[in-house]
Amino acid sequence: MSRPRQVLKDWIDAYEHRLVSGELGSVSVVLGLVSIWIIFQSLNSNFLSARNLSNLSVDIVGTGLIAVGIVFVLLIGELDLSVGSVSGLAAALFAVLNVQHGMPEWLALVVAVLCGAAIGVIHGFFFAKVGVPAFVVTLAGLLAWNGLMLYVLGTSGTINLDDEGLVATLTSYYFNDVALAYGVAALGAAVYFLNAYQDRRRRKAIGMPSRTPKEIAVRTGVLAVIAFAAAHVLNQFQGLPLALLIFLVVIAALDFVLRRTSYGRKVYALGGGVEAARRSGINVVWVRISVFMVSGTMAAVGGLFLASRITSASQTSGSGILLMNAIAAAVIGGTSLFGGHGTTWSALLGMLVIQSIASGMALLGIQAAVQFMITGGVLLAAVVIDSLSRRTQKAHGRA
C-alpha cells in the first residue's frame, strides 16, 4: 500500500475508534456544513459566490462573539440567558455616551465593554456565592438589563452611529492587500502545526497517547487548504474583513487560555464535576464568577459588532432570536450541554451552520419561519448527538 493511502487508512481507523467510543469531534459538524453548502449551491449558484461568502463571514461575527462567551458558561455545565440583553445594553450605552454626550468613541467603547464584564461578575456572584441557580439569575438579568437598555435609550428609541467612526469601521473595513489574507492563512497553518507538534512532544514525555507525525501533517495540510481557499475567495471580493480577523484572533486567544493555561484546565475540571474540582483544590467560586464575567464581556463586545453592522442602536437591540442563535451556535458547533467538553472554535463552526442556513434561505426567498424550523431541527439533532455521545463515553468508561 502506498504511503498516502496508509496515512489515510490510519486516520480513518483512528476516527472510527473515536466514533465507537463516543468521541465525535468536529468532523460531523464540518460534514454537515459542507452538505448545507452543496445543497444551497445546487439550488442557487450565487450561494458560494465571493460576495455572499464575504458577507457571510462578517455576519457571523457579532453573534459568534457572544457564542464564544456562551461556550465558557456551557463548559461548567451552566447557561447564561442574559447575553442578548447585555449585548443590547452595551450598544445602547455606547451610542448614548458617544452620540448624545460627546464622549470619545474609544472611551465609550471601553465603558460599554466594562459594563458587560461588571454584569457578568454580578451574575457570577449571585450564582457562585449566594447559591441562586444560574438559570434564574440570568433570566432575571435578561429582563432587568433589557429594561435598563430601554431606560438608557429614553424616548429617542434609535440612535444612529457615525458611519465613519471607530465602531462602524469594525464591520465595514476590508484589507485590500491580497498578500495579507494569504499571510494570515499561512500563519494559521504554521501555528497549528507548531502547537500540535509541541503537544505531541509533551504527551510522549509523560507517556500519554499522542497523534503521529503523519496525522499532524495531514491535519495541517487540510487546514492549510481550507485557509488558503478561504483567503482566495475573500480576495475575489473586497479582501479580508477586519471583523473576521478580529473574530479569529479572539477565538484563537481564548482557545489558548482554555487549552494551555491552568485557568482553562480549572474550567474543564469544574465541568467534569464540581465536588471533584473542589477536592482537588480549585477555587470553585472564583472560577464560576470569572466564567460569567467572560460571558458578559463577550456579550458586550458582540453587541458592539452587531451595532456596527447596522450603524445604530435601538430598542430592538439584543432582542429577537439573538440569544437562541448564540446558544445554538455553541451547541451545534460541538460544545456539550453537560459541561466539560467543547472549544471556542465551536462558536465559529456553529455560526457558520446557522448563518449559512439563513443566507441560503434569503437567496431562495424562503420565509423566516422555515429558517427557524430548520435551525431548530439542526439544534435538536446536535443535542441528541451530544446525549448519545455522552452515553457511549460512559459505556466505555470515558465520562
JSON list of C-alpha atoms in Angstrom, two decimals, residues 20 77 82 92 97 120-121 130 146 162 178-179 184 206 210 212 214 229 243 270 309 336 340 344 357 371 398:
[
{"chain": "A", "resi": 20, "resn": "VAL", "atom": "CA", "xyz": [-17.30, 3.95, 18.53]},
{"chain": "A", "resi": 77, "resn": "GLY", "atom": "CA", "xyz": [-22.48, 22.91, 32.78]},
{"chain": "A", "resi": 82, "resn": "SER", "atom": "CA", "xyz": [-28.89, 37.32, 29.67]},
{"chain": "A", "resi": 92, "resn": "ALA", "atom": "CA", "xyz": [-27.19, 51.47, 23.76]},
{"chain": "A", "resi": 97, "resn": "LEU", "atom": "CA", "xyz": [-22.28, 58.21, 25.62]},
{"chain": "A", "resi": 120, "resn": "GLY", "atom": "CA", "xyz": [-21.10, 39.11, 34.36]},
{"chain": "A", "resi": 121, "resn": "VAL", "atom": "CA", "xyz": [-19.47, 39.46, 37.78]},
{"chain": "A", "resi": 130, "resn": "VAL", "atom": "CA", "xyz": [-25.27, 33.31, 47.10]},
{"chain": "A", "resi": 146, "resn": "ASN", "atom": "CA", "xyz": [-33.35, 44.85, 28.72]},
{"chain": "A", "resi": 162, "resn": "ASP", "atom": "CA", "xyz": [-21.17, 57.75, 12.85]},
{"chain": "A", "resi": 178, "resn": "VAL", "atom": "CA", "xyz": [-4.11, 40.31, -1.31]},
{"chain": "A", "resi": 179, "resn": "ALA", "atom": "CA", "xyz": [-0.96, 39.16, 0.47]},
{"chain": "A", "resi": 184, "resn": "VAL", "atom": "CA", "xyz": [-3.00, 35.05, 7.75]},
{"chain": "A", "resi": 206, "resn": "ILE", "atom": "CA", "xyz": [4.71, 11.70, 30.13]},
{"chain": "A", "resi": 210, "resn": "SER", "atom": "CA", "xyz": [-0.45, 11.28, 21.04]},
{"chain": "A", "resi": 212, "resn": "THR", "atom": "CA", "xyz": [1.50, 10.52, 14.93]},
{"chain": "A", "resi": 214, "resn": "LYS", "atom": "CA", "xyz": [1.71, 11.65, 9.74]},
{"chain": "A", "resi": 229, "resn": "ALA", "atom": "CA", "xyz": [-9.17, 28.62, -0.24]},
{"chain": "A", "resi": 243, "resn": "ALA", "atom": "CA", "xyz": [-14.35, 41.89, 11.64]},
{"chain": "A", "resi": 270, "resn": "LEU", "atom": "CA", "xyz": [-15.30, 22.18, 37.02]},
{"chain": "A", "resi": 309, "resn": "ARG", "atom": "CA", "xyz": [-23.25, 46.14, 11.25]},
{"chain": "A", "resi": 336, "resn": "SER", "atom": "CA", "xyz": [-21.65, 19.87, 25.35]},
{"chain": "A", "resi": 340, "resn": "GLY", "atom": "CA", "xyz": [-16.56, 19.70, 30.36]},
{"chain": "A", "resi": 344, "resn": "THR", "atom": "CA", "xyz": [-14.11, 28.28, 21.39]},
{"chain": "A", "resi": 357, "resn": "ILE", "atom": "CA", "xyz": [-28.92, 28.38, 6.55]},
{"chain": "A", "resi": 371, "resn": "GLN", "atom": "CA", "xyz": [-35.45, 29.07, 8.63]},
{"chain": "A", "resi": 398, "resn": "ARG", "atom": "CA", "xyz": [-14.61, 7.81, 29.31]}
]
